């Protein structure tokens, strides 16, 4: 990739900033992109001496002209710069009169003569949306996608007499995502980063640092402009090529096929994997086999037998419909408008007239787009409608689906009356008869208030660790699903009722959600047990029970989030009032582990929601089911759509995209330290999103000889074997004072032998299966390493001979400080015991703190002075004294050192999802 000559590490911002060197600029071009480049160059102190743009179209000025005229900048609207190949003298004279030192062409559809290009002192620079010399010519973004390029980008180059062949000043590139379209690629990268790059390029020229790097001819390509007439889809090719052709033309000019002798334009293509759902066959001209209209959209097949999915169809009359509705009967008859609704319709007619100023009158048949409206006009219409009637939430797609004035009014009135309410939640349950009850489990992605298949239809198996059987197939979310979920969460936060809701009302919804969780607690505990291997009684009390408590606790916080008033020095003779406000962050991402699937969801999402944020949550790939059941209950509780989104799938795909997504403002993660580091890095490099991390641990438990031995044995075992050892705060290493060491070990082994290992749904079971096979294998390897290093295996260390992923509770003694098992977390039922000399308090503290982790710790002693001394010196976020695993929803939880930072639970957790704004008023 080509960059500027000076690769200095500095941030670049389009906020107001004034440089020592400034230039007189002529802006030659058009469009919103041209307008933004113009505005940002002026903000940075450069003087725009003239704007040269296209004439008004249908009475509407180009956005660049509108902005320049508002600023009082000279604006010239020439229909052309030359006639019969020769420059027009009057045009050249008008241009020369402005005295520009540099021409900036951000987007220009006109041919500019070379005597204009070369006239300024510094010549001319042009923006081109490809990584030159690739895709020279028009429609460069389209061809990037059509060819299936893995990278896209743009070039700022010095204009010459060739076609996009001038020397390169600056280039930037980005990855192309599998389902990118022209719009998504442009909006995500080419537009915002292109504006910054144009401003940076001008400053490099002003500072005399701009390079001129000759373009290589190797790899150069040139493609012509893409028009509707040559955008017909060749269906006689592989599915990916068809997909690339469709997305390369989405939304302009639009790729089309022929169905029943009518051209139909296709939008929203993605590759489709997994099993093909039921649907109705649709004959398509030129297709290798019929298409299939399904509940997800239109499935097309390539010659390689692979499939792609199309979301929307547009007919020759401009009408757009969801592809899934192709065979649906005609919409219901028109609604009769009341007198008040007729008055509202006339107000809306005025809004249309203000946008379509070129149309003499707006009648019922006026088509918004055929009258000259563009995508920016869609945004304007939606925003003006929000101002006119805030109770009706319109989306851009609503305009595309109702393009005539009559259809638009009908759609609006239906929404106004509530006739267009969302459909009742449809769930394709997986149903099982288990634990003496019927368990109904959602198994699809939950996005924007609906359960739906992953974008490509792909699924995976979730496994019952009790016997290794498949519970069901679960949707395997894609990057495209992440983007849709984040968009839904952002819309819910920016424009939905959640952001405008009174805090007390928000709390009421969370209380209602907690009540529903309690009503379904047996079902939730059963799902948790079969999906994670948790013993049912523990799942009921802790996994589910503490989750309910967590939501109730944070529901009570909703109307108690307060700022402060702060006395400051007065700006005499005036007076000042300074106060702070606590505000939500926006869209938050939450990534949770598999050991407490529902409880980890509750610990983070309850605080997040109480603070007023919206969220996208990724459950662990191996334990997604209680999170999806929670999503169902959230709808029944009345949580608005888009506020909660749940995406099962892989951490490498879903989790990584969440950490990189520019619209997410906070990511909360519980998991391993190496993954936490990667997430923190991605969050920093993307948009410096706030992060809280609860990571690995090797929690020390110190047992002194003056302890209550019965309690120490009981709680010591719980510190290790609670939840099968799959416990983030598990005592990873026990230090037992020498004089009681042997008795402690003897009594622990006696108690282990009494433990019942078996079916987690059996109420008498003490110890269930490990969460999944890969983890069991890792634990067995961990024990092998301990034996090889010389630790004494007193008990266990083997897989239980029965179906499923069961491991014997294990005890190691004679563990020395340098050993692997003394330093690394097992995250399983493995007790690692070391002796320490009688009375050596400081020595054992030094050994206990000799770890990079600091999540939890514990001490057992009857001596309160010793207990306080030790607790003050243990380097851990939580210290238990004469107890263990005693967490509470009101007490903050989190680690030190490489166990992470940030807190779950308590008021501290709430602060993780809020930002502080200071306001100073002079009066």
CSV table of N, CA, C and O in Angstrom, one decimal, residues 675-751:
chain,number,residue,atom,x,y,z
A,675,UNK,N,-7.3,-13.7,25.2
A,675,UNK,CA,-8.4,-13.1,24.4
A,675,UNK,C,-8.7,-11.7,24.8
A,675,UNK,O,-9.0,-10.8,24.0
A,676,UNK,N,-8.7,-11.5,26.1
A,676,UNK,CA,-8.9,-10.2,26.7
A,676,UNK,C,-8.0,-9.1,26.1
A,676,UNK,O,-8.3,-8.0,25.8
A,677,UNK,N,-6.7,-9.5,26.0
A,677,UNK,CA,-5.7,-8.6,25.5
A,677,UNK,C,-6.0,-8.3,24.0
A,677,UNK,O,-5.8,-7.2,23.5
A,678,UNK,N,-6.4,-9.3,23.2
A,678,UNK,CA,-6.7,-9.1,21.8
A,678,UNK,C,-7.9,-8.2,21.7
A,678,UNK,O,-7.9,-7.3,20.8
A,679,UNK,N,-8.9,-8.4,22.5
A,679,UNK,CA,-10.1,-7.5,22.5
A,679,UNK,C,-9.7,-6.1,22.8
A,679,UNK,O,-10.1,-5.2,22.1
A,680,UNK,N,-8.9,-5.9,23.8
A,680,UNK,CA,-8.5,-4.6,24.2
A,680,UNK,C,-7.7,-3.9,23.1
A,680,UNK,O,-7.9,-2.7,22.8
A,681,UNK,N,-6.9,-4.6,22.4
A,681,UNK,CA,-6.1,-4.1,21.3
A,681,UNK,C,-7.1,-3.7,20.1
A,681,UNK,O,-7.0,-2.6,19.6
A,682,UNK,N,-8.0,-4.5,19.8
A,682,UNK,CA,-9.0,-4.2,18.7
A,682,UNK,C,-9.9,-3.0,19.1
A,682,UNK,O,-10.2,-2.2,18.2
A,683,UNK,N,-10.3,-3.0,20.4
A,683,UNK,CA,-11.1,-1.8,20.8
A,683,UNK,C,-10.3,-0.5,20.7
A,683,UNK,O,-10.9,0.5,20.4
A,684,UNK,N,-9.1,-0.6,21.0
A,684,UNK,CA,-8.2,0.6,20.9
A,684,UNK,C,-8.0,1.1,19.5
A,684,UNK,O,-8.1,2.3,19.2
A,685,UNK,N,-7.7,0.1,18.6
A,685,UNK,CA,-7.4,0.5,17.2
A,685,UNK,C,-8.6,0.9,16.5
A,685,UNK,O,-8.5,1.7,15.5
A,686,UNK,N,-9.8,0.5,16.9
A,686,UNK,CA,-11.0,0.8,16.1
A,686,UNK,C,-11.5,2.2,16.4
A,686,UNK,O,-11.3,3.1,15.6
A,687,UNK,N,-12.0,2.4,17.6
A,687,UNK,CA,-12.5,3.7,18.0
A,687,UNK,C,-12.3,4.0,19.4
A,687,UNK,O,-13.1,4.8,20.0
A,688,UNK,N,-11.3,3.4,20.0
A,688,UNK,CA,-11.0,3.7,21.5
A,688,UNK,C,-12.2,3.5,22.3
A,688,UNK,O,-12.5,4.2,23.2
A,689,UNK,N,-13.0,2.4,22.1
A,689,UNK,CA,-14.2,2.1,22.9
A,689,UNK,C,-13.8,1.7,24.3
A,689,UNK,O,-12.7,1.2,24.5
A,690,UNK,N,-14.6,2.1,25.2
A,690,UNK,CA,-14.4,1.7,26.6
A,690,UNK,C,-14.4,0.2,26.8
A,690,UNK,O,-15.2,-0.5,26.1
A,691,UNK,N,-13.6,-0.3,27.7
A,691,UNK,CA,-13.5,-1.7,27.9
A,691,UNK,C,-13.5,-2.1,29.4
A,691,UNK,O,-12.9,-1.4,30.2
A,692,UNK,N,-14.2,-3.1,29.7
A,692,UNK,CA,-14.0,-3.7,31.0
A,692,UNK,C,-13.8,-5.2,30.8
A,692,UNK,O,-14.4,-5.9,30.0
A,693,UNK,N,-12.8,-5.7,31.6
A,693,UNK,CA,-12.4,-7.1,31.3
A,693,UNK,C,-12.3,-7.9,32.7
A,693,UNK,O,-11.7,-7.4,33.6
A,694,UNK,N,-13.0,-9.0,32.7
A,694,UNK,CA,-12.9,-10.0,33.8
A,694,UNK,C,-12.2,-11.2,33.3
A,694,UNK,O,-12.9,-12.0,32.5
A,695,UNK,N,-11.0,-11.4,33.6
A,695,UNK,CA,-10.1,-12.4,32.9
A,695,UNK,C,-9.7,-13.6,33.8
A,695,UNK,O,-10.4,-13.8,34.8
A,696,UNK,N,-8.7,-14.2,33.5
A,696,UNK,CA,-8.3,-15.4,34.2
A,696,UNK,C,-7.8,-15.2,35.6
A,696,UNK,O,-7.6,-14.0,36.0
A,697,UNK,N,-7.7,-16.2,36.4
A,697,UNK,CA,-7.3,-16.1,37.8
A,697,UNK,C,-6.5,-17.3,38.2
A,697,UNK,O,-6.5,-18.4,37.6
A,698,UNK,N,-5.8,-17.2,39.3
A,698,UNK,CA,-5.1,-18.3,39.9
A,698,UNK,C,-5.2,-17.9,41.4
A,698,UNK,O,-4.2,-17.6,42.1
A,699,UNK,N,-6.4,-17.9,41.9
A,699,UNK,CA,-6.7,-17.4,43.2
A,699,UNK,C,-6.1,-18.2,44.4
A,699,UNK,O,-6.4,-19.4,44.5
A,700,UNK,N,-5.3,-17.6,45.2
A,700,UNK,CA,-4.7,-18.3,46.4
A,700,UNK,C,-5.7,-18.4,47.5
A,700,UNK,O,-6.4,-17.4,47.9
A,701,UNK,N,-5.7,-19.5,48.2
A,701,UNK,CA,-6.5,-19.7,49.5
A,701,UNK,C,-5.5,-20.2,50.5
A,701,UNK,O,-4.9,-21.2,50.4
A,702,UNK,N,-5.3,-19.4,51.6
A,702,UNK,CA,-4.4,-19.7,52.7
A,702,UNK,C,-5.1,-20.2,53.9
A,702,UNK,O,-6.0,-19.6,54.4
A,703,UNK,N,-4.7,-21.4,54.3
A,703,UNK,CA,-5.4,-22.0,55.4
A,703,UNK,C,-4.4,-22.2,56.6
A,703,UNK,O,-3.4,-22.9,56.4
A,704,UNK,N,-4.6,-21.4,57.6
A,704,UNK,CA,-3.7,-21.5,58.8
A,704,UNK,C,-4.2,-22.6,59.8
A,704,UNK,O,-5.3,-23.0,59.8
A,705,UNK,N,-3.2,-22.9,60.6
A,705,UNK,CA,-3.5,-24.1,61.5
A,705,UNK,C,-4.5,-23.7,62.6
A,705,UNK,O,-5.1,-24.6,63.2
A,706,UNK,N,-4.7,-22.4,62.8
A,706,UNK,CA,-5.7,-22.0,63.8
A,706,UNK,C,-7.1,-21.9,63.3
A,706,UNK,O,-8.0,-21.2,63.9
A,707,UNK,N,-7.4,-22.5,62.1
A,707,UNK,CA,-8.7,-22.3,61.5
A,707,UNK,C,-9.7,-23.3,62.1
A,707,UNK,O,-9.3,-24.2,62.9
A,708,UNK,N,-10.9,-23.1,61.8
A,708,UNK,CA,-12.0,-24.1,62.1
A,708,UNK,C,-11.9,-25.1,61.0
A,708,UNK,O,-12.2,-24.9,59.8
A,709,UNK,N,-11.3,-26.3,61.4
A,709,UNK,CA,-10.9,-27.3,60.4
A,709,UNK,C,-12.2,-27.8,59.6
A,709,UNK,O,-12.1,-28.0,58.4
A,710,UNK,N,-13.3,-28.0,60.3
A,710,UNK,CA,-14.4,-28.5,59.6
A,710,UNK,C,-14.9,-27.5,58.5
A,710,UNK,O,-15.2,-27.9,57.4
A,711,UNK,N,-14.9,-26.3,58.9
A,711,UNK,CA,-15.3,-25.2,57.9
A,711,UNK,C,-14.2,-25.1,56.8
A,711,UNK,O,-14.6,-24.9,55.6
A,712,UNK,N,-13.0,-25.2,57.1
A,712,UNK,CA,-11.9,-25.0,56.2
A,712,UNK,C,-12.0,-26.2,55.1
A,712,UNK,O,-11.7,-25.9,53.9
A,713,UNK,N,-12.3,-27.4,55.6
A,713,UNK,CA,-12.4,-28.5,54.6
A,713,UNK,C,-13.6,-28.3,53.7
A,713,UNK,O,-13.5,-28.4,52.5
A,714,UNK,N,-14.7,-28.0,54.4
A,714,UNK,CA,-15.9,-27.8,53.6
A,714,UNK,C,-15.8,-26.7,52.6
A,714,UNK,O,-16.1,-26.8,51.4
A,715,UNK,N,-15.3,-25.5,53.0
A,715,UNK,CA,-15.2,-24.4,52.2
A,715,UNK,C,-14.0,-24.5,51.2
A,715,UNK,O,-14.1,-24.0,50.1
A,716,UNK,N,-13.0,-25.2,51.6
A,716,UNK,CA,-11.9,-25.4,50.8
A,716,UNK,C,-12.2,-26.2,49.6
A,716,UNK,O,-11.8,-26.0,48.4
A,717,UNK,N,-13.1,-27.3,49.8
A,717,UNK,CA,-13.5,-28.1,48.7
A,717,UNK,C,-14.5,-27.3,47.8
A,717,UNK,O,-14.4,-27.4,46.6
A,718,UNK,N,-15.3,-26.5,48.4
A,718,UNK,CA,-16.2,-25.6,47.6
A,718,UNK,C,-15.4,-24.6,46.8
A,718,UNK,O,-15.8,-24.3,45.6
A,719,UNK,N,-14.3,-24.1,47.3
A,719,UNK,CA,-13.5,-23.2,46.6
A,719,UNK,C,-12.9,-23.7,45.3
A,719,UNK,O,-12.6,-23.0,44.4
A,720,UNK,N,-12.8,-25.1,45.3
A,720,UNK,CA,-12.2,-25.7,44.1
A,720,UNK,C,-13.3,-26.4,43.2
A,720,UNK,O,-13.3,-26.3,42.0
A,721,UNK,N,-14.2,-27.1,43.8
A,721,UNK,CA,-15.1,-28.0,43.1
A,721,UNK,C,-16.5,-27.4,42.8
A,721,UNK,O,-17.3,-28.0,42.1
A,722,UNK,N,-16.7,-26.2,43.3
A,722,UNK,CA,-18.0,-25.5,43.0
A,722,UNK,C,-18.2,-25.4,41.5
A,722,UNK,O,-17.3,-25.0,40.8
A,723,UNK,N,-19.4,-25.8,41.0
A,723,UNK,CA,-19.7,-25.7,39.6
A,723,UNK,C,-18.6,-26.5,38.8
A,723,UNK,O,-18.2,-26.1,37.7
A,724,UNK,N,-18.2,-27.7,39.3
A,724,UNK,CA,-17.2,-28.5,38.6
A,724,UNK,C,-15.9,-27.9,38.4
A,724,UNK,O,-15.1,-28.3,37.6
A,725,UNK,N,-15.6,-26.9,39.2
A,725,UNK,CA,-14.3,-26.2,39.1
A,725,UNK,C,-14.3,-25.1,38.0
A,725,UNK,O,-13.3,-24.4,37.8
A,726,UNK,N,-15.4,-25.1,37.2
A,726,UNK,CA,-15.5,-24.1,36.1
A,726,UNK,C,-16.0,-22.8,36.7
A,726,UNK,O,-17.2,-22.4,36.6
A,727,UNK,N,-15.1,-22.1,37.5
A,727,UNK,CA,-15.5,-21.0,38.3
A,727,UNK,C,-14.3,-20.0,38.3
A,727,UNK,O,-13.2,-20.3,38.7
A,728,UNK,N,-14.6,-18.8,37.8
A,728,UNK,CA,-13.5,-17.9,37.6
A,728,UNK,C,-12.7,-17.5,38.9
A,728,UNK,O,-11.5,-17.3,38.8
A,729,UNK,N,-13.4,-17.6,40.0
A,729,UNK,CA,-12.7,-17.2,41.3
A,729,UNK,C,-12.3,-18.5,42.0
A,729,UNK,O,-11.9,-18.4,43.2
A,730,UNK,N,-12.4,-19.7,41.4
A,730,UNK,CA,-12.0,-20.9,42.1
A,730,UNK,C,-10.6,-20.7,42.7
A,730,UNK,O,-9.7,-20.1,42.1
A,731,UNK,N,-10.4,-21.4,43.8
A,731,UNK,CA,-9.1,-21.3,44.5
A,731,UNK,C,-8.1,-22.2,43.6
A,731,UNK,O,-8.1,-23.4,43.7
A,732,UNK,N,-7.3,-21.5,42.8
A,732,UNK,CA,-6.4,-22.2,41.9
A,732,UNK,C,-5.2,-22.8,42.6
A,732,UNK,O,-4.5,-23.7,42.1
A,733,UNK,N,-5.0,-22.3,43.9
A,733,UNK,CA,-3.9,-22.9,44.7
A,733,UNK,C,-4.1,-22.7,46.1
A,733,UNK,O,-4.5,-21.6,46.6
A,734,UNK,N,-4.1,-23.8,46.9
A,734,UNK,CA,-4.3,-23.8,48.3
A,734,UNK,C,-2.9,-23.9,49.0
A,734,UNK,O,-2.1,-24.7,48.7
A,735,UNK,N,-2.7,-23.0,50.0
A,735,UNK,CA,-1.5,-23.0,50.8
A,735,UNK,C,-2.0,-23.4,52.2
A,735,UNK,O,-2.8,-22.7,52.9
A,736,UNK,N,-1.5,-24.6,52.7
A,736,UNK,CA,-2.0,-25.2,53.9
A,736,UNK,C,-0.8,-25.2,54.9
A,736,UNK,O,0.3,-25.7,54.5
A,737,UNK,N,-1.0,-24.7,56.1
A,737,UNK,CA,0.1,-24.6,57.1
A,737,UNK,C,0.5,-26.1,57.4
A,737,UNK,O,-0.3,-27.0,57.5
A,738,UNK,N,1.8,-26.3,57.5
A,738,UNK,CA,2.4,-27.6,57.6
A,738,UNK,C,1.8,-28.5,58.6
A,738,UNK,O,1.6,-29.7,58.4
A,739,UNK,N,1.6,-27.9,59.8
A,739,UNK,CA,1.1,-28.8,60.9
A,739,UNK,C,-0.3,-29.4,60.7
A,739,UNK,O,-0.6,-30.4,61.4
A,740,UNK,N,-1.1,-28.8,59.8
A,740,UNK,CA,-2.4,-29.4,59.6
A,740,UNK,C,-2.5,-29.9,58.2
A,740,UNK,O,-3.6,-30.4,57.8
A,741,UNK,N,-1.5,-29.9,57.4
A,741,UNK,CA,-1.5,-30.2,56.0
A,741,UNK,C,-2.1,-31.6,55.8
A,741,UNK,O,-3.0,-31.9,55.0
A,742,UNK,N,-1.5,-32.6,56.4
A,742,UNK,CA,-1.8,-34.0,56.2
A,742,UNK,C,-3.2,-34.3,56.6
A,742,UNK,O,-4.0,-35.0,55.9
A,743,UNK,N,-3.7,-33.8,57.7
A,743,UNK,CA,-5.0,-34.0,58.2
A,743,UNK,C,-6.0,-33.3,57.2
A,743,UNK,O,-7.1,-33.9,56.8
A,744,UNK,N,-5.7,-32.2,56.7
A,744,UNK,CA,-6.6,-31.5,55.7
A,744,UNK,C,-6.7,-32.3,54.5
A,744,UNK,O,-7.8,-32.5,54.0
A,745,UNK,N,-5.6,-32.8,53.9
A,745,UNK,CA,-5.7,-33.6,52.7
A,745,UNK,C,-6.5,-34.9,53.0
A,745,UNK,O,-7.3,-35.3,52.1
A,746,UNK,N,-6.3,-35.6,54.1
A,746,UNK,CA,-7.0,-36.8,54.4
A,746,UNK,C,-8.5,-36.6,54.4
A,746,UNK,O,-9.3,-37.3,53.9
A,747,UNK,N,-8.9,-35.5,55.1
A,747,UNK,CA,-10.3,-35.2,55.2
A,747,UNK,C,-10.9,-34.8,53.9
A,747,UNK,O,-12.1,-35.1,53.6
A,748,UNK,N,-10.2,-34.1,53.1
A,748,UNK,CA,-10.7,-33.7,51.7
A,748,UNK,C,-10.9,-35.0,50.9
A,748,UNK,O,-12.0,-35.1,50.2
A,749,UNK,N,-10.0,-35.9,50.9
A,749,UNK,CA,-10.1,-37.1,50.1
A,749,UNK,C,-11.3,-37.9,50.6
A,749,UNK,O,-12.1,-38.5,49.8
A,750,UNK,N,-11.5,-38.0,51.9
A,750,UNK,CA,-12.7,-38.7,52.4
A,750,UNK,C,-14.0,-38.1,51.9
A,750,UNK,O,-14.9,-38.8,51.6
A,751,UNK,N,-14.0,-36.8,51.9
A,751,UNK,CA,-15.2,-36.1,51.4
A,751,UNK,C,-15.5,-36.3,49.9
A,751,UNK,O,-16.6,-36.4,49.4
